[in-house]
């Protein structure tokens, strides 16, 4: 993982930082990206697992959290893949459908949010699903982009003082 802050993130005001935390068993990698910016990554997820990224948005200022995802494994079926965005109450505010090879979202929010990328974690539990063949139970690579910008109202309030 590449860490590319333009300056020391701890010197940047809280309102200007988006923090993504990738959780891989015992390893935690932090990526700092200025708000009003974009971060793009790809991640390999084993079958039957989900990886969630923590997005920290200032609590007192609404921001627009938007992004997209794309399954980079073009020769594999995308049936068990799903992406979802959860708000600070851990309520799902957006979700792709199982099998979507790509998708995008845009939500207004503040506080903590989680972007979760799933490769078959709950797919096996669907009632109307056909059994998954062993050759489809493979690790997949998902690319994703995140953008965080102040909402129009917050920007106007900053300008008006």
PDB file of C-alpha atoms in Angstrom:
ATOM      1  CA  UNK A   1       0.000   0.000   0.000  1.00  0.00           C
ATOM      2  CA  UNK A   2       1.323   3.418  -0.884  1.00  0.00           C
ATOM      3  CA  UNK A   3       1.058   6.302   1.579  1.00  0.00           C
ATOM      4  CA  UNK A   4       0.999   9.605  -0.328  1.00  0.00           C
ATOM      5  CA  UNK A   5      -0.045  12.552   1.825  1.00  0.00           C
ATOM      6  CA  UNK A   6       0.766  15.959   0.378  1.00  0.00           C
ATOM      7  CA  UNK A   7       1.721  17.047   3.876  1.00  0.00           C
ATOM      8  CA  UNK A   8       1.686  15.600   7.356  1.00  0.00           C
ATOM      9  CA  UNK A   9      -1.972  14.586   7.920  1.00  0.00           C
ATOM     10  CA  UNK A  10      -1.739  15.449  11.604  1.00  0.00           C
ATOM     11  CA  UNK A  11      -1.074  19.091  10.645  1.00  0.00           C
ATOM     12  CA  UNK A  12      -4.239  19.202   8.516  1.00  0.00           C
ATOM     13  CA  UNK A  13      -7.495  20.321  10.182  1.00  0.00           C
ATOM     14  CA  UNK A  14      -9.860  17.506  11.079  1.00  0.00           C
ATOM     15  CA  UNK A  15     -12.348  18.786   8.514  1.00  0.00           C
ATOM     16  CA  UNK A  16      -9.867  18.059   5.733  1.00  0.00           C
ATOM     17  CA  UNK A  17      -8.985  14.427   6.397  1.00  0.00           C
ATOM     18  CA  UNK A  18     -10.464  11.179   5.210  1.00  0.00           C
ATOM     19  CA  UNK A  19      -8.973   8.171   6.905  1.00  0.00           C
ATOM     20  CA  UNK A  20      -9.269   4.721   5.441  1.00  0.00           C
ATOM     21  CA  UNK A  21      -8.334   1.787   7.623  1.00  0.00           C
ATOM     22  CA  UNK A  22      -7.769  -1.501   5.891  1.00  0.00           C
ATOM     23  CA  UNK A  23      -8.119  -4.429   8.273  1.00  0.00           C
ATOM     24  CA  UNK A  24      -6.261  -7.599   7.404  1.00  0.00           C
ATOM     25  CA  UNK A  25      -6.309  -9.917  10.409  1.00  0.00           C
ATOM     26  CA  UNK A  26      -3.636  -8.342  12.670  1.00  0.00           C
ATOM     27  CA  UNK A  27      -2.247  -5.851  10.138  1.00  0.00           C
ATOM     28  CA  UNK A  28      -3.648  -2.312   9.979  1.00  0.00           C
ATOM     29  CA  UNK A  29      -2.641   0.085   7.230  1.00  0.00           C
ATOM     30  CA  UNK A  30      -3.716   3.705   7.392  1.00  0.00           C
ATOM     31  CA  UNK A  31      -4.086   5.817   4.305  1.00  0.00           C
ATOM     32  CA  UNK A  32      -4.615   9.566   4.704  1.00  0.00           C
ATOM     33  CA  UNK A  33      -6.328  11.451   1.904  1.00  0.00           C
ATOM     34  CA  UNK A  34      -7.344  15.098   2.016  1.00  0.00           C
ATOM     35  CA  UNK A  35     -11.066  15.732   1.789  1.00  0.00           C
ATOM     36  CA  UNK A  36     -12.112  17.210  -1.530  1.00  0.00           C
ATOM     37  CA  UNK A  37      -9.828  14.608  -3.055  1.00  0.00           C
ATOM     38  CA  UNK A  38      -9.980  11.141  -4.543  1.00  0.00           C
ATOM     39  CA  UNK A  39      -8.397   7.850  -3.522  1.00  0.00           C
ATOM     40  CA  UNK A  40      -8.280   4.786  -5.798  1.00  0.00           C
ATOM     41  CA  UNK A  41      -7.186   1.320  -4.757  1.00  0.00           C
ATOM     42  CA  UNK A  42      -7.590  -2.346  -5.569  1.00  0.00           C
ATOM     43  CA  UNK A  43      -7.822  -5.162  -3.067  1.00  0.00           C
ATOM     44  CA  UNK A  44      -7.729  -8.948  -3.347  1.00  0.00           C
ATOM     45  CA  UNK A  45     -10.400 -10.674  -1.250  1.00  0.00           C
ATOM     46  CA  UNK A  46     -10.492 -14.452  -0.661  1.00  0.00           C
ATOM     47  CA  UNK A  47     -13.792 -16.247  -1.253  1.00  0.00           C
ATOM     48  CA  UNK A  48     -16.088 -16.254   1.790  1.00  0.00           C
ATOM     49  CA  UNK A  49     -14.669 -13.029   3.229  1.00  0.00           C
ATOM     50  CA  UNK A  50     -15.440  -9.329   3.427  1.00  0.00           C
ATOM     51  CA  UNK A  51     -13.054  -6.406   3.815  1.00  0.00           C
ATOM     52  CA  UNK A  52     -14.332  -3.127   5.273  1.00  0.00           C
ATOM     53  CA  UNK A  53     -12.688   0.271   5.124  1.00  0.00           C
ATOM     54  CA  UNK A  54     -13.336   2.891   7.763  1.00  0.00           C
ATOM     55  CA  UNK A  55     -14.052   6.359   6.351  1.00  0.00           C
ATOM     56  CA  UNK A  56     -13.834   9.186   8.889  1.00  0.00           C
ATOM     57  CA  UNK A  57     -15.783  12.308   8.002  1.00  0.00           C
ATOM     58  CA  UNK A  58     -16.001  15.259  10.436  1.00  0.00           C
ATOM     59  CA  UNK A  59     -19.038  14.821  12.726  1.00  0.00           C
ATOM     60  CA  UNK A  60     -20.175  18.423  12.620  1.00  0.00           C
ATOM     61  CA  UNK A  61     -19.960  19.059   8.861  1.00  0.00           C
ATOM     62  CA  UNK A  62     -21.971  17.134   6.265  1.00  0.00           C
ATOM     63  CA  UNK A  63     -19.914  15.810   3.367  1.00  0.00           C
ATOM     64  CA  UNK A  64     -20.737  13.949   0.182  1.00  0.00           C
ATOM     65  CA  UNK A  65     -19.191  10.475   0.254  1.00  0.00           C
ATOM     66  CA  UNK A  66     -19.108   8.984  -3.212  1.00  0.00           C
ATOM     67  CA  UNK A  67     -17.273   6.208  -4.935  1.00  0.00           C
ATOM     68  CA  UNK A  68     -17.323   3.318  -7.315  1.00  0.00           C
ATOM     69  CA  UNK A  69     -16.159  -0.277  -7.524  1.00  0.00           C
ATOM     70  CA  UNK A  70     -15.213  -2.638 -10.339  1.00  0.00           C
ATOM     71  CA  UNK A  71     -14.407  -6.349 -10.346  1.00  0.00           C
ATOM     72  CA  UNK A  72     -10.997  -6.554 -12.020  1.00  0.00           C
ATOM     73  CA  UNK A  73     -11.172 -10.310 -12.655  1.00  0.00           C
ATOM     74  CA  UNK A  74     -12.945 -10.228 -16.022  1.00  0.00           C
ATOM     75  CA  UNK A  75     -12.796 -13.988 -16.643  1.00  0.00           C
ATOM     76  CA  UNK A  76     -14.572 -14.961 -13.428  1.00  0.00           C
ATOM     77  CA  UNK A  77     -18.304 -14.800 -12.693  1.00  0.00           C
ATOM     78  CA  UNK A  78     -19.181 -11.916 -10.391  1.00  0.00           C
ATOM     79  CA  UNK A  79     -22.153 -13.647  -8.706  1.00  0.00           C
ATOM     80  CA  UNK A  80     -20.754 -13.603  -5.123  1.00  0.00           C
ATOM     81  CA  UNK A  81     -19.496 -10.000  -5.219  1.00  0.00           C
ATOM     82  CA  UNK A  82     -21.274  -7.187  -3.390  1.00  0.00           C
ATOM     83  CA  UNK A  83     -20.260  -3.732  -2.129  1.00  0.00           C
ATOM     84  CA  UNK A  84     -22.058  -1.803   0.623  1.00  0.00           C
ATOM     85  CA  UNK A  85     -21.752   1.511   2.460  1.00  0.00           C
ATOM     86  CA  UNK A  86     -22.708   1.743   6.156  1.00  0.00           C
ATOM     87  CA  UNK A  87     -23.215   4.948   8.162  1.00  0.00           C
ATOM     88  CA  UNK A  88     -22.114   5.762  11.722  1.00  0.00           C
ATOM     89  CA  UNK A  89     -25.163   3.906  13.103  1.00  0.00           C
ATOM     90  CA  UNK A  90     -23.954   0.817  11.192  1.00  0.00           C
ATOM     91  CA  UNK A  91     -27.056   1.019   9.002  1.00  0.00           C
ATOM     92  CA  UNK A  92     -26.584   0.050   5.370  1.00  0.00           C
ATOM     93  CA  UNK A  93     -27.240   3.214   3.326  1.00  0.00           C
ATOM     94  CA  UNK A  94     -26.245   1.769  -0.063  1.00  0.00           C
ATOM     95  CA  UNK A  95     -25.609  -1.672  -1.477  1.00  0.00           C
ATOM     96  CA  UNK A  96     -24.924  -3.123  -4.885  1.00  0.00           C
ATOM     97  CA  UNK A  97     -26.735  -6.259  -6.010  1.00  0.00           C
ATOM     98  CA  UNK A  98     -24.953  -9.590  -5.940  1.00  0.00           C
ATOM     99  CA  UNK A  99     -23.319 -10.155  -9.302  1.00  0.00           C
ATOM    100  CA  UNK A 100     -22.840  -6.500 -10.219  1.00  0.00           C
ATOM    101  CA  UNK A 101     -19.416  -6.278 -11.855  1.00  0.00           C
ATOM    102  CA  UNK A 102     -19.309  -2.531 -11.184  1.00  0.00           C
ATOM    103  CA  UNK A 103     -21.309   0.196  -9.504  1.00  0.00           C
ATOM    104  CA  UNK A 104     -21.207   3.616  -7.902  1.00  0.00           C
ATOM    105  CA  UNK A 105     -22.748   5.459  -4.947  1.00  0.00           C
ATOM    106  CA  UNK A 106     -23.149   8.939  -3.538  1.00  0.00           C
ATOM    107  CA  UNK A 107     -24.387   9.624  -0.004  1.00  0.00           C
ATOM    108  CA  UNK A 108     -24.470  12.678   2.244  1.00  0.00           C
ATOM    109  CA  UNK A 109     -23.163  11.994   5.720  1.00  0.00           C
ATOM    110  CA  UNK A 110     -20.939  12.847   8.637  1.00  0.00           C
ATOM    111  CA  UNK A 111     -19.074  10.784  11.195  1.00  0.00           C
ATOM    112  CA  UNK A 112     -17.761   7.281  10.601  1.00  0.00           C
ATOM    113  CA  UNK A 113     -18.772   5.278   7.528  1.00  0.00           C
ATOM    114  CA  UNK A 114     -17.656   1.883   6.286  1.00  0.00           C
ATOM    115  CA  UNK A 115     -17.239   0.695   2.710  1.00  0.00           C
ATOM    116  CA  UNK A 116     -17.424  -3.096   2.683  1.00  0.00           C
ATOM    117  CA  UNK A 117     -16.373  -5.276  -0.247  1.00  0.00           C
ATOM    118  CA  UNK A 118     -17.691  -8.829  -0.077  1.00  0.00           C
ATOM    119  CA  UNK A 119     -16.632 -11.941  -1.968  1.00  0.00           C
ATOM    120  CA  UNK A 120     -19.208 -14.578  -1.094  1.00  0.00           C
ATOM    121  CA  UNK A 121     -19.472 -13.998   2.678  1.00  0.00           C
ATOM    122  CA  UNK A 122     -23.295 -14.018   2.768  1.00  0.00           C
ATOM    123  CA  UNK A 123     -23.882 -15.191  -0.817  1.00  0.00           C
ATOM    124  CA  UNK A 124     -24.152 -18.840   0.284  1.00  0.00           C
ATOM    125  CA  UNK A 125     -27.040 -17.917   2.618  1.00  0.00           C
ATOM    126  CA  UNK A 126     -29.387 -16.597  -0.103  1.00  0.00           C
ATOM    127  CA  UNK A 127     -32.564 -18.675  -0.405  1.00  0.00           C
ATOM    128  CA  UNK A 128     -32.952 -18.490  -4.188  1.00  0.00           C
ATOM    129  CA  UNK A 129     -29.271 -19.061  -4.991  1.00  0.00           C
ATOM    130  CA  UNK A 130     -27.981 -22.055  -6.893  1.00  0.00           C
ATOM    131  CA  UNK A 131     -25.087 -23.912  -5.232  1.00  0.00           C
ATOM    132  CA  UNK A 132     -21.717 -22.299  -5.912  1.00  0.00           C
ATOM    133  CA  UNK A 133     -19.347 -24.495  -7.869  1.00  0.00           C
ATOM    134  CA  UNK A 134     -15.912 -24.980  -6.273  1.00  0.00           C
ATOM    135  CA  UNK A 135     -14.174 -23.389  -9.272  1.00  0.00           C
ATOM    136  CA  UNK A 136     -16.183 -20.196  -8.613  1.00  0.00           C
ATOM    137  CA  UNK A 137     -15.100 -20.057  -4.957  1.00  0.00           C
ATOM    138  CA  UNK A 138     -11.924 -18.146  -5.736  1.00  0.00           C
ATOM    139  CA  UNK A 139     -10.103 -15.024  -4.622  1.00  0.00           C
ATOM    140  CA  UNK A 140     -11.176 -11.926  -6.563  1.00  0.00           C
ATOM    141  CA  UNK A 141      -9.630  -8.502  -7.006  1.00  0.00           C
ATOM    142  CA  UNK A 142     -11.915  -5.491  -6.672  1.00  0.00           C
ATOM    143  CA  UNK A 143     -10.887  -1.977  -7.619  1.00  0.00           C
ATOM    144  CA  UNK A 144     -12.572   0.957  -5.930  1.00  0.00           C
ATOM    145  CA  UNK A 145     -12.404   4.731  -5.741  1.00  0.00           C
ATOM    146  CA  UNK A 146     -13.531   7.017  -2.906  1.00  0.00           C
ATOM    147  CA  UNK A 147     -14.250  10.719  -2.951  1.00  0.00           C
ATOM    148  CA  UNK A 148     -15.191  12.960  -0.019  1.00  0.00           C
ATOM    149  CA  UNK A 149     -16.255  16.566  -0.559  1.00  0.00           C
ATOM    150  CA  UNK A 150     -17.947  19.114   1.645  1.00  0.00           C
ATOM    151  CA  UNK A 151     -21.640  19.405   0.927  1.00  0.00           C
ATOM    152  CA  UNK A 152     -22.834  22.562  -0.832  1.00  0.00           C
ATOM    153  CA  UNK A 153     -24.433  23.798   2.402  1.00  0.00           C
ATOM    154  CA  UNK A 154     -21.209  23.347   4.404  1.00  0.00           C
ATOM    155  CA  UNK A 155     -19.214  25.098   1.695  1.00  0.00           C
ATOM    156  CA  UNK A 156     -21.691  28.013   1.619  1.00  0.00           C
ATOM    157  CA  UNK A 157     -21.562  28.302   5.412  1.00  0.00           C
ATOM    158  CA  UNK A 158     -17.749  28.481   5.247  1.00  0.00           C
ATOM    159  CA  UNK A 159     -17.896  31.288   2.684  1.00  0.00           C
ATOM    160  CA  UNK A 160     -20.541  33.269   4.572  1.00  0.00           C
ATOM    161  CA  UNK A 161     -18.734  32.820   7.844  1.00  0.00           C
TER     162      UNK A 161
END
